[in-house]
PDB file of C-alpha atoms in Angstrom:
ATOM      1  CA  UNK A   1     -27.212   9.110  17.974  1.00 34.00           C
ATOM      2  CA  UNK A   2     -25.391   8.576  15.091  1.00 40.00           C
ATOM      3  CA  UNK A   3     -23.182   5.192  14.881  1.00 45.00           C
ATOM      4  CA  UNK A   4     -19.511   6.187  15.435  1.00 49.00           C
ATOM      5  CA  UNK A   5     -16.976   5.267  12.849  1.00 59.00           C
ATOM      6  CA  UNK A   6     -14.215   2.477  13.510  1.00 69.00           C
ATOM      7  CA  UNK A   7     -11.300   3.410  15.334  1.00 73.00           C
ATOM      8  CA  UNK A   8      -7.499   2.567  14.449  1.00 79.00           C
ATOM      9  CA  UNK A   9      -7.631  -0.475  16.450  1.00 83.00           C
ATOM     10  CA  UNK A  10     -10.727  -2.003  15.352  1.00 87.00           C
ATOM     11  CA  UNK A  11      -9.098  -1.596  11.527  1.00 88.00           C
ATOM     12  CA  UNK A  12      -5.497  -2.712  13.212  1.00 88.00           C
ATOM     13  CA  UNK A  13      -7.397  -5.800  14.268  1.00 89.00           C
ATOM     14  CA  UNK A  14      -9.262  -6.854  11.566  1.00 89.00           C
ATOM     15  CA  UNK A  15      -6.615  -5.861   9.605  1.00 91.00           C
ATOM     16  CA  UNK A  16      -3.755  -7.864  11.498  1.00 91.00           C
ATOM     17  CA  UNK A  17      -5.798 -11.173  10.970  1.00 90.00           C
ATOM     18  CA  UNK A  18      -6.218 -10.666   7.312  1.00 91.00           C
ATOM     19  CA  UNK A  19      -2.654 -10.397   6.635  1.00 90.00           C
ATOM     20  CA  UNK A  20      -1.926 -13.795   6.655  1.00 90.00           C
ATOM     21  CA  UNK A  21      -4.957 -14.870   4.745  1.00 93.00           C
ATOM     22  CA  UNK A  22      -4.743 -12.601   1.809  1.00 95.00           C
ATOM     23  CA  UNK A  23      -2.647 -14.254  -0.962  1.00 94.00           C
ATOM     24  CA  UNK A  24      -2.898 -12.105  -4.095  1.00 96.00           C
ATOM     25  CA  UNK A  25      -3.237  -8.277  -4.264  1.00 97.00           C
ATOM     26  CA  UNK A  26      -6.348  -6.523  -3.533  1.00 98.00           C
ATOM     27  CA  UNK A  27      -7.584  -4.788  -6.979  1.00 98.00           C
ATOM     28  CA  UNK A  28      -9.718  -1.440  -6.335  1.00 98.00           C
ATOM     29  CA  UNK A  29     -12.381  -0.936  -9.065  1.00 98.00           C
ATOM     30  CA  UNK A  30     -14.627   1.891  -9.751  1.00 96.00           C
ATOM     31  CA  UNK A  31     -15.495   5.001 -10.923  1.00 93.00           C
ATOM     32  CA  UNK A  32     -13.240   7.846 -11.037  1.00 87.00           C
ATOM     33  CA  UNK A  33     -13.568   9.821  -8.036  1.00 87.00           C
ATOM     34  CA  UNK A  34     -15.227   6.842  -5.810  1.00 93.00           C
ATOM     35  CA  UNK A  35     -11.665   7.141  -3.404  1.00 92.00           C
ATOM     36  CA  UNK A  36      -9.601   3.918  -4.678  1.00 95.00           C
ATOM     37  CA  UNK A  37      -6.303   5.892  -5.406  1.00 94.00           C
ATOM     38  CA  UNK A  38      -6.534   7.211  -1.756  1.00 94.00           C
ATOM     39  CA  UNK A  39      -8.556   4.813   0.234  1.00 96.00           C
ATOM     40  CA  UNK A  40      -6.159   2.144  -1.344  1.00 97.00           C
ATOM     41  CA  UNK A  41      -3.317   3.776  -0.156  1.00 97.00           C
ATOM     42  CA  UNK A  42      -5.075   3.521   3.723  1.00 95.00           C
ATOM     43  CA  UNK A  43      -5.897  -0.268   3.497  1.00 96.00           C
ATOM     44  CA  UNK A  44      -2.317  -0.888   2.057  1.00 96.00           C
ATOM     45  CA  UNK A  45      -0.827   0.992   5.620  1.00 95.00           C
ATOM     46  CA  UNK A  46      -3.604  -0.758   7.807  1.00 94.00           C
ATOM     47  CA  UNK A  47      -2.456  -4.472   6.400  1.00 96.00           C
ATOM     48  CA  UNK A  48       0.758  -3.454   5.750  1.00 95.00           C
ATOM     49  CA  UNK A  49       0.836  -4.373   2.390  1.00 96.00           C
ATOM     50  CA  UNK A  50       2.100  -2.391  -0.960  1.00 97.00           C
ATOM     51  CA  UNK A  51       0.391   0.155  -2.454  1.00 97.00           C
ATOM     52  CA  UNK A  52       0.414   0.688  -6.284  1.00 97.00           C
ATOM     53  CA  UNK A  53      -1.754   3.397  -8.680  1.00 96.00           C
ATOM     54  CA  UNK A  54      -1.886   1.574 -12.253  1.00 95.00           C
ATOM     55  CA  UNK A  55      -2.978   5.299 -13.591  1.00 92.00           C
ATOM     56  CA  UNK A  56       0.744   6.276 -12.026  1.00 94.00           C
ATOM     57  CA  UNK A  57       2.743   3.152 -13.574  1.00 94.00           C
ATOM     58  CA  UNK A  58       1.051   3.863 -16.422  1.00 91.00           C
ATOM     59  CA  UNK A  59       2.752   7.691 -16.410  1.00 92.00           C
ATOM     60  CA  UNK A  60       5.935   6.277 -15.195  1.00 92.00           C
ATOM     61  CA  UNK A  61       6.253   3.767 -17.953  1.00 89.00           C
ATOM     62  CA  UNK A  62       5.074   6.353 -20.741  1.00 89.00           C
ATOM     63  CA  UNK A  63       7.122   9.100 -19.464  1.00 92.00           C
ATOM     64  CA  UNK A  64       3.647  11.226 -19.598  1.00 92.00           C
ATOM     65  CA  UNK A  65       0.223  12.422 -17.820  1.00 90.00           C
ATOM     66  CA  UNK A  66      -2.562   9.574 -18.143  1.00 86.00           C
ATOM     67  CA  UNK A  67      -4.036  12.958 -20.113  1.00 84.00           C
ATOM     68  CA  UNK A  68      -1.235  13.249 -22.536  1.00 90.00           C
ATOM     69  CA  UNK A  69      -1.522   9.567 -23.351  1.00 90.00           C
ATOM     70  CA  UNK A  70      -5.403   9.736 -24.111  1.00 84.00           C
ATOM     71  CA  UNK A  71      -4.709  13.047 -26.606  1.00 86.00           C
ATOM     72  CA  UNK A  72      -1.644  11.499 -28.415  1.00 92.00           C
ATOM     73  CA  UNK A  73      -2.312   7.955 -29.024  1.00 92.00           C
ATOM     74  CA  UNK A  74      -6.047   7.800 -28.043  1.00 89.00           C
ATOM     75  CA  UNK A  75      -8.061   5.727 -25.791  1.00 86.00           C
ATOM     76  CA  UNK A  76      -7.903   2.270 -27.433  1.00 89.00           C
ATOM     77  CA  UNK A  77      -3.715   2.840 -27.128  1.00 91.00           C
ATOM     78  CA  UNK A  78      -4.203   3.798 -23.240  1.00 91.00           C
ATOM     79  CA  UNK A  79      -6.254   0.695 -22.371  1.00 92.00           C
ATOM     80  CA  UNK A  80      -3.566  -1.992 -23.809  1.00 93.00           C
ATOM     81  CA  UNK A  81      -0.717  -0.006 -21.730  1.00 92.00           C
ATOM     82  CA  UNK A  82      -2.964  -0.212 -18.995  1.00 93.00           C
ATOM     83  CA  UNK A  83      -3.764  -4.046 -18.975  1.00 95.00           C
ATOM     84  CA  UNK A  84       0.148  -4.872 -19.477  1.00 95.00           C
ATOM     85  CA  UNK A  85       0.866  -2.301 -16.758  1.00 95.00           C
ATOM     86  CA  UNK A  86      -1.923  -3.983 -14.009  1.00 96.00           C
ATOM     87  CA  UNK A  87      -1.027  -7.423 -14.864  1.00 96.00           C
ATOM     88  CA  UNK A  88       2.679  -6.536 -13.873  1.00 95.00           C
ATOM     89  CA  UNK A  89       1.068  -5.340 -10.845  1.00 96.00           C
ATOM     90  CA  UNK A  90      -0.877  -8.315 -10.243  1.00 97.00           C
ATOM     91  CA  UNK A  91       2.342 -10.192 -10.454  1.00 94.00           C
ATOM     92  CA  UNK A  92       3.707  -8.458  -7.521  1.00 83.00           C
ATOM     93  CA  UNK A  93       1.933 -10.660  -5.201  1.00 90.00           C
ATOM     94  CA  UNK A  94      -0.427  -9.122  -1.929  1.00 96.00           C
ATOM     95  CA  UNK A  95      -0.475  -5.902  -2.233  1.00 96.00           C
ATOM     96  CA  UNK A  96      -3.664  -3.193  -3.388  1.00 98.00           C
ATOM     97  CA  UNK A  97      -3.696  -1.883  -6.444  1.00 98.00           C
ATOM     98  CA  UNK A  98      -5.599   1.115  -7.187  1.00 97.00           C
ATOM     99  CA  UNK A  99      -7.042   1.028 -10.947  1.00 97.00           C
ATOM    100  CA  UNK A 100      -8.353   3.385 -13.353  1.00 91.00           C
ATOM    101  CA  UNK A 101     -11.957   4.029 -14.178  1.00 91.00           C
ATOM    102  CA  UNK A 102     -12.361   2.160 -16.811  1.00 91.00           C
ATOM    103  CA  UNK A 103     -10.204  -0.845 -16.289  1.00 95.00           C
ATOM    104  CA  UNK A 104     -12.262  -3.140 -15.181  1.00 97.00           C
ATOM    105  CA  UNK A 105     -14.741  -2.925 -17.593  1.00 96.00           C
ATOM    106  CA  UNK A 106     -11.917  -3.762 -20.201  1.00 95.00           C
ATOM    107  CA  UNK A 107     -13.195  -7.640 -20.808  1.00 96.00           C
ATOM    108  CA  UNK A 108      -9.424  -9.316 -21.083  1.00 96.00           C
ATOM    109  CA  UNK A 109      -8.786  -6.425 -17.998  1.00 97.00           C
ATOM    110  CA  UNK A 110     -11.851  -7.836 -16.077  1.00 97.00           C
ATOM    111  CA  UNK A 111     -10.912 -11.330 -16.618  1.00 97.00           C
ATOM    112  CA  UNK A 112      -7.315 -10.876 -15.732  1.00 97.00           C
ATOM    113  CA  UNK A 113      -8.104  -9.134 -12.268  1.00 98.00           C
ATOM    114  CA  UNK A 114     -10.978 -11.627 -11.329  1.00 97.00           C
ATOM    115  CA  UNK A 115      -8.195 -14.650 -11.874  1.00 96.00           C
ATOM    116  CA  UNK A 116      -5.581 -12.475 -10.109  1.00 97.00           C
ATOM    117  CA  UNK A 117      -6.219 -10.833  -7.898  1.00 97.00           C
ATOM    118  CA  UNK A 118      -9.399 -10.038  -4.872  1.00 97.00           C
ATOM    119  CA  UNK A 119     -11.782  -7.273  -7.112  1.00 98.00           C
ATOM    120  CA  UNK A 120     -13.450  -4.638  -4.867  1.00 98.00           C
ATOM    121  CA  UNK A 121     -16.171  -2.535  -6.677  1.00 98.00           C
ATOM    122  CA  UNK A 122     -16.040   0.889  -4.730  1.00 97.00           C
ATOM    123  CA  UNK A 123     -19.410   2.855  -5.569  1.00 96.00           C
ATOM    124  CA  UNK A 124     -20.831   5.348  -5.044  1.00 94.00           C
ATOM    125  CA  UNK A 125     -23.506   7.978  -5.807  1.00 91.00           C
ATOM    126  CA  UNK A 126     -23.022  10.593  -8.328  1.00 89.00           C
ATOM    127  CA  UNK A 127     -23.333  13.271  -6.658  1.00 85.00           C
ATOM    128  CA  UNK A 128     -20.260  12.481  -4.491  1.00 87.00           C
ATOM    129  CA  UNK A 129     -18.387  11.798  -7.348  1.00 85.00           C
ATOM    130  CA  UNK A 130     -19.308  14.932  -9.008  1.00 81.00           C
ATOM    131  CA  UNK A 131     -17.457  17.094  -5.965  1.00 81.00           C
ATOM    132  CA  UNK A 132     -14.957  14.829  -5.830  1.00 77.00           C
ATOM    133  CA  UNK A 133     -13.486  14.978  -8.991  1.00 76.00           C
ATOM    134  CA  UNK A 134     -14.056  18.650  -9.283  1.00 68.00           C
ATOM    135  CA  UNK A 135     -11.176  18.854  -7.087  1.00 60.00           C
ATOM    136  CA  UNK A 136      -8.640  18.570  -9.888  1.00 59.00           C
ATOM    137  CA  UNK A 137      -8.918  18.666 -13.912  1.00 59.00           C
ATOM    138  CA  UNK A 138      -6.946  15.679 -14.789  1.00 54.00           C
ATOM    139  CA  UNK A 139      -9.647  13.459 -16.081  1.00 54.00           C
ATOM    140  CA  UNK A 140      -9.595  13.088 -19.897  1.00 51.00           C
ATOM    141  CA  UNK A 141     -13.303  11.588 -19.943  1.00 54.00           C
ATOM    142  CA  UNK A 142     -14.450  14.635 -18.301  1.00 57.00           C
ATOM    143  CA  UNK A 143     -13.075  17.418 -21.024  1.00 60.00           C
ATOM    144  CA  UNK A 144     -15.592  18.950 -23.406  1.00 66.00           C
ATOM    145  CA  UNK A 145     -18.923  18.565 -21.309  1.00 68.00           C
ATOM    146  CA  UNK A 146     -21.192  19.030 -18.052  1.00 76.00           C
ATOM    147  CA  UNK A 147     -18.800  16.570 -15.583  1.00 77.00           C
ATOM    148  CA  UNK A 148     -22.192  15.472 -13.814  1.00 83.00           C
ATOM    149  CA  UNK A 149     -23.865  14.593 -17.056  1.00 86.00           C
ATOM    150  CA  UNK A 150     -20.415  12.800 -18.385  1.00 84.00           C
ATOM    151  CA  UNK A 151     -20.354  10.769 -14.698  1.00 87.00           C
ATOM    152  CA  UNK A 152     -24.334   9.818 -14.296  1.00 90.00           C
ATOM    153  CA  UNK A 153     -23.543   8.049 -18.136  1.00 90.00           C
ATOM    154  CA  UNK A 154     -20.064   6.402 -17.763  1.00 89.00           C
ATOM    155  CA  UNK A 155     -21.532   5.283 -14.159  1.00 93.00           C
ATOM    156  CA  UNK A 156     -25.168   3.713 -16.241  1.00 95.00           C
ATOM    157  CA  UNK A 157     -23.090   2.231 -18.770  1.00 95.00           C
ATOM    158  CA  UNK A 158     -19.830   0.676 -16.331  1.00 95.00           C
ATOM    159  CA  UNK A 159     -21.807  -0.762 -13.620  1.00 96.00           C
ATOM    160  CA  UNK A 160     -23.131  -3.949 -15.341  1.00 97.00           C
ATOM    161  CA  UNK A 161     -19.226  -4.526 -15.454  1.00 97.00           C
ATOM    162  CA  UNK A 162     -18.435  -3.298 -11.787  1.00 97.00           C
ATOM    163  CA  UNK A 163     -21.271  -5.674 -10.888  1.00 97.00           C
ATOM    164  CA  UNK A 164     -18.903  -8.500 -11.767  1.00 97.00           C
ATOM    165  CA  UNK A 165     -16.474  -7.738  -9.349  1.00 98.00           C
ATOM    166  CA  UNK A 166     -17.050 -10.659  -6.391  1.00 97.00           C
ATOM    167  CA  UNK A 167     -17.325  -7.835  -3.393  1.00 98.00           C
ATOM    168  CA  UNK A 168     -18.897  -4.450  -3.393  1.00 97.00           C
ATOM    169  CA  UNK A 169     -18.692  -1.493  -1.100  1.00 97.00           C
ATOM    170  CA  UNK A 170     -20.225   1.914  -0.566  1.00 93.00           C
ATOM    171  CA  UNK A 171     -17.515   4.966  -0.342  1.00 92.00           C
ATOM    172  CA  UNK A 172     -19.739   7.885   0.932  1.00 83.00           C
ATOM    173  CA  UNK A 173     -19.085  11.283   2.281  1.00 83.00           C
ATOM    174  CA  UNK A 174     -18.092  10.150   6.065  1.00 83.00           C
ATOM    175  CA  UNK A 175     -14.267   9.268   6.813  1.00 86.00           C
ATOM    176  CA  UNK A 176     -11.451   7.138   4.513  1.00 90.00           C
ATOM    177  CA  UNK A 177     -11.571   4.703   7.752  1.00 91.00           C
ATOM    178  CA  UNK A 178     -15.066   3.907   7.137  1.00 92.00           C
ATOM    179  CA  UNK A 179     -14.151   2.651   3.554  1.00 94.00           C
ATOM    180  CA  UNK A 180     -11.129   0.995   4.512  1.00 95.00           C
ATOM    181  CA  UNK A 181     -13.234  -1.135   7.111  1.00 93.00           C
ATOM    182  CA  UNK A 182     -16.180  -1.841   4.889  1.00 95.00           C
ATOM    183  CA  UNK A 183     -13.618  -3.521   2.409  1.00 97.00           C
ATOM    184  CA  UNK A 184     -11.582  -5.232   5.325  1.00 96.00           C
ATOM    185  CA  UNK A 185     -14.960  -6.591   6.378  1.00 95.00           C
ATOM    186  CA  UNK A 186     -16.190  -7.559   2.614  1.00 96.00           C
ATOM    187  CA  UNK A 187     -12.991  -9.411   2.541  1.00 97.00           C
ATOM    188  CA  UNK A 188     -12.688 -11.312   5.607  1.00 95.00           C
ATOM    189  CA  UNK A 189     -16.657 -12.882   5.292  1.00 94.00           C
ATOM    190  CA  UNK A 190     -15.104 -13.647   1.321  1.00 95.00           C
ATOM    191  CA  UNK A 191     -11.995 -15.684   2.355  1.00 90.00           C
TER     192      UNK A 191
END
Protein backbone atom coordinates (compact mmCIF):
# COMPACT_ATOMS: atom_id res chain seq x y z
CA UNK A 1 0.00 0.00 0.00
CA UNK A 2 1.31 3.02 -1.05
CA UNK A 3 1.48 6.02 1.67
CA UNK A 4 -1.36 8.47 0.83
CA UNK A 5 -0.53 12.06 0.22
CA UNK A 6 -1.53 14.92 2.80
CA UNK A 7 -4.87 16.18 2.69
CA UNK A 8 -6.03 20.00 2.75
CA UNK A 9 -6.31 19.92 6.39
CA UNK A 10 -3.20 18.37 7.38
CA UNK A 11 -1.43 21.37 5.07
CA UNK A 12 -4.29 23.91 6.64
CA UNK A 13 -2.86 22.83 9.96
CA UNK A 14 0.58 22.89 9.69
CA UNK A 15 0.18 25.67 7.71
CA UNK A 16 -2.09 27.79 10.19
CA UNK A 17 0.67 27.40 12.95
CA UNK A 18 3.43 28.60 10.76
CA UNK A 19 1.83 31.77 9.97
CA UNK A 20 2.67 33.45 12.90
CA UNK A 21 6.18 32.18 13.11
CA UNK A 22 7.39 33.00 9.69
CA UNK A 23 8.88 36.55 9.66
CA UNK A 24 10.54 37.12 6.28
CA UNK A 25 9.44 35.70 2.88
CA UNK A 26 10.00 32.23 1.90
CA UNK A 27 12.60 32.26 -1.20
CA UNK A 28 12.08 29.14 -3.68
CA UNK A 29 15.41 28.05 -5.27
CA UNK A 30 16.13 25.62 -7.93
CA UNK A 31 16.33 24.45 -11.15
CA UNK A 32 14.10 25.46 -13.84
CA UNK A 33 11.33 23.16 -14.08
CA UNK A 34 11.72 21.70 -10.30
CA UNK A 35 7.83 23.43 -9.62
CA UNK A 36 8.80 26.75 -7.56
CA UNK A 37 6.76 29.18 -9.84
CA UNK A 38 3.70 26.87 -9.21
CA UNK A 39 4.25 25.04 -6.02
CA UNK A 40 5.06 28.60 -4.61
CA UNK A 41 1.98 29.87 -5.64
CA UNK A 42 0.19 26.69 -3.43
CA UNK A 43 2.22 27.33 -0.18
CA UNK A 44 1.51 31.15 -0.56
CA UNK A 45 -2.66 30.12 -0.57
CA UNK A 46 -2.07 27.37 2.19
CA UNK A 47 -0.30 30.16 4.68
CA UNK A 48 -2.00 32.79 3.27
CA UNK A 49 0.78 34.71 2.44
CA UNK A 50 1.82 36.68 -0.99
CA UNK A 51 2.94 35.16 -3.83
CA UNK A 52 5.57 36.79 -6.15
CA UNK A 53 7.55 35.26 -9.54
CA UNK A 54 10.95 37.40 -9.67
CA UNK A 55 11.17 35.93 -13.50
CA UNK A 56 7.56 37.96 -13.83
CA UNK A 57 8.74 41.33 -11.98
CA UNK A 58 11.54 41.03 -13.87
CA UNK A 59 9.16 41.21 -17.31
CA UNK A 60 6.99 43.72 -15.69
CA UNK A 61 9.79 46.07 -14.86
CA UNK A 62 11.55 45.57 -18.39
CA UNK A 63 8.44 45.79 -20.30
CA UNK A 64 9.70 42.31 -22.00
CA UNK A 65 9.87 38.28 -21.97
CA UNK A 66 12.72 37.04 -19.46
CA UNK A 67 13.76 35.66 -23.27
CA UNK A 68 13.87 39.01 -24.88
CA UNK A 69 16.00 40.32 -22.04
CA UNK A 70 18.68 37.42 -22.31
CA UNK A 71 18.91 38.10 -26.46
CA UNK A 72 19.10 41.97 -26.17
CA UNK A 73 21.24 42.83 -23.34
CA UNK A 74 22.66 39.34 -22.49
CA UNK A 75 22.90 37.29 -19.46
CA UNK A 76 25.30 39.29 -17.25
CA UNK A 77 22.51 42.42 -17.87
CA UNK A 78 19.56 39.90 -16.79
CA UNK A 79 21.21 38.79 -13.53
CA UNK A 80 21.76 42.54 -12.05
CA UNK A 81 17.89 43.28 -12.96
CA UNK A 82 17.20 40.22 -11.31
CA UNK A 83 19.06 40.77 -7.90
CA UNK A 84 17.54 44.50 -7.67
CA UNK A 85 14.17 43.00 -8.64
CA UNK A 86 14.33 39.96 -5.67
CA UNK A 87 15.73 42.19 -3.14
CA UNK A 88 12.59 44.50 -3.67
CA UNK A 89 10.81 41.38 -3.14
CA UNK A 90 12.55 40.44 -0.13
CA UNK A 91 11.60 43.80 1.20
CA UNK A 92 8.02 43.00 1.02
CA UNK A 93 8.11 41.16 4.18
CA UNK A 94 6.45 37.20 4.57
CA UNK A 95 5.51 36.27 1.62
CA UNK A 96 7.15 33.31 -1.10
CA UNK A 97 8.94 34.30 -3.72
CA UNK A 98 9.45 32.12 -6.58
CA UNK A 99 13.08 32.71 -8.23
CA UNK A 100 14.72 32.00 -11.37
CA UNK A 101 17.12 29.20 -12.11
CA UNK A 102 19.98 30.69 -11.73
CA UNK A 103 19.50 33.19 -8.99
CA UNK A 104 20.68 31.70 -6.32
CA UNK A 105 23.78 30.71 -7.52
CA UNK A 106 24.44 34.53 -8.23
CA UNK A 107 27.04 34.99 -5.06
CA UNK A 108 25.75 38.77 -3.97
CA UNK A 109 22.03 36.93 -5.04
CA UNK A 110 22.86 33.96 -2.68
CA UNK A 111 24.02 36.10 0.05
CA UNK A 112 21.18 38.51 -0.15
CA UNK A 113 18.41 35.69 0.06
CA UNK A 114 20.26 33.67 2.87
CA UNK A 115 20.22 37.19 5.07
CA UNK A 116 16.64 37.83 3.86
CA UNK A 117 14.75 35.75 3.54
CA UNK A 118 14.00 31.46 4.51
CA UNK A 119 15.97 29.65 1.17
CA UNK A 120 14.27 26.39 0.06
CA UNK A 121 16.36 24.32 -2.48
CA UNK A 122 13.58 22.43 -4.53
CA UNK A 123 15.36 19.41 -6.44
CA UNK A 124 14.85 17.20 -8.27
CA UNK A 125 15.94 14.51 -10.77
CA UNK A 126 16.57 15.25 -14.30
CA UNK A 127 14.51 13.36 -15.81
CA UNK A 128 11.48 15.14 -14.26
CA UNK A 129 12.79 18.23 -15.17
CA UNK A 130 13.38 17.25 -18.65
CA UNK A 131 9.29 16.67 -19.18
CA UNK A 132 8.62 19.39 -17.30
CA UNK A 133 10.08 22.03 -19.05
CA UNK A 134 9.26 20.53 -22.36
CA UNK A 135 5.94 21.81 -21.66
CA UNK A 136 6.69 25.30 -22.93
CA UNK A 137 9.79 26.92 -24.94
CA UNK A 138 10.44 29.91 -22.89
CA UNK A 139 13.74 28.99 -21.40
CA UNK A 140 16.67 30.93 -22.93
CA UNK A 141 19.34 28.37 -21.41
CA UNK A 142 17.64 25.69 -23.20
CA UNK A 143 17.85 27.20 -27.04
CA UNK A 144 20.46 25.75 -29.37
CA UNK A 145 20.92 22.15 -27.81
CA UNK A 146 19.61 18.61 -26.49
CA UNK A 147 17.35 20.21 -23.30
CA UNK A 148 18.35 16.94 -21.27
CA UNK A 149 22.02 17.35 -21.97
CA UNK A 150 21.73 21.39 -21.26
CA UNK A 151 19.72 20.37 -17.71
CA UNK A 152 22.01 17.20 -16.43
CA UNK A 153 25.06 20.21 -16.80
CA UNK A 154 23.44 23.43 -15.40
CA UNK A 155 22.01 20.89 -12.59
CA UNK A 156 26.18 19.36 -12.00
CA UNK A 157 27.43 22.73 -12.06
CA UNK A 158 24.37 24.78 -9.73
CA UNK A 159 24.01 22.34 -7.03
CA UNK A 160 27.20 23.07 -5.00
CA UNK A 161 25.31 26.52 -4.80
CA UNK A 162 21.70 25.08 -4.15
CA UNK A 163 23.50 23.07 -1.46
CA UNK A 164 23.87 26.34 0.43
CA UNK A 165 20.43 26.97 0.78
CA UNK A 166 19.65 26.05 4.80
CA UNK A 167 16.54 23.52 3.81
CA UNK A 168 16.17 21.15 0.95
CA UNK A 169 13.26 19.31 -0.53
CA UNK A 170 12.46 16.71 -3.14
CA UNK A 171 9.65 17.86 -5.87
CA UNK A 172 8.87 14.50 -7.66
CA UNK A 173 6.25 13.33 -10.01
CA UNK A 174 3.31 12.75 -7.25
CA UNK A 175 0.94 15.84 -6.36
CA UNK A 176 1.85 19.91 -5.80
CA UNK A 177 0.42 19.08 -2.10
CA UNK A 178 3.13 16.74 -1.48
CA UNK A 179 5.73 19.56 -2.18
CA UNK A 180 3.94 22.14 -0.46
CA UNK A 181 3.99 19.87 2.79
CA UNK A 182 7.55 18.70 2.52
CA UNK A 183 8.57 22.50 2.62
CA UNK A 184 5.90 23.37 5.40
CA UNK A 185 7.52 20.52 7.31
CA UNK A 186 11.35 21.57 6.41
CA UNK A 187 10.30 24.84 7.78
CA UNK A 188 8.56 24.26 10.91
CA UNK A 189 11.61 21.63 12.38
CA UNK A 190 13.96 25.01 11.02
CA UNK A 191 12.20 27.74 13.10
Amino acid sequence: MEPSSPNDATIRDLATRLQTRIDRPIVLVGMMGVGKTSVGRRLAQALQMPFSDADEEIERAARMSVSEVFGRFGEAYFRDGERRVIARLLQGGPGIVATGGGAFVQPDTRAMIIERGIAVWMDSDTATLVERVSRKDTRPLLRGGDPAEILARLKAEREPAYALAPLKVLSGNGPQADTVHRILEAIDTWL
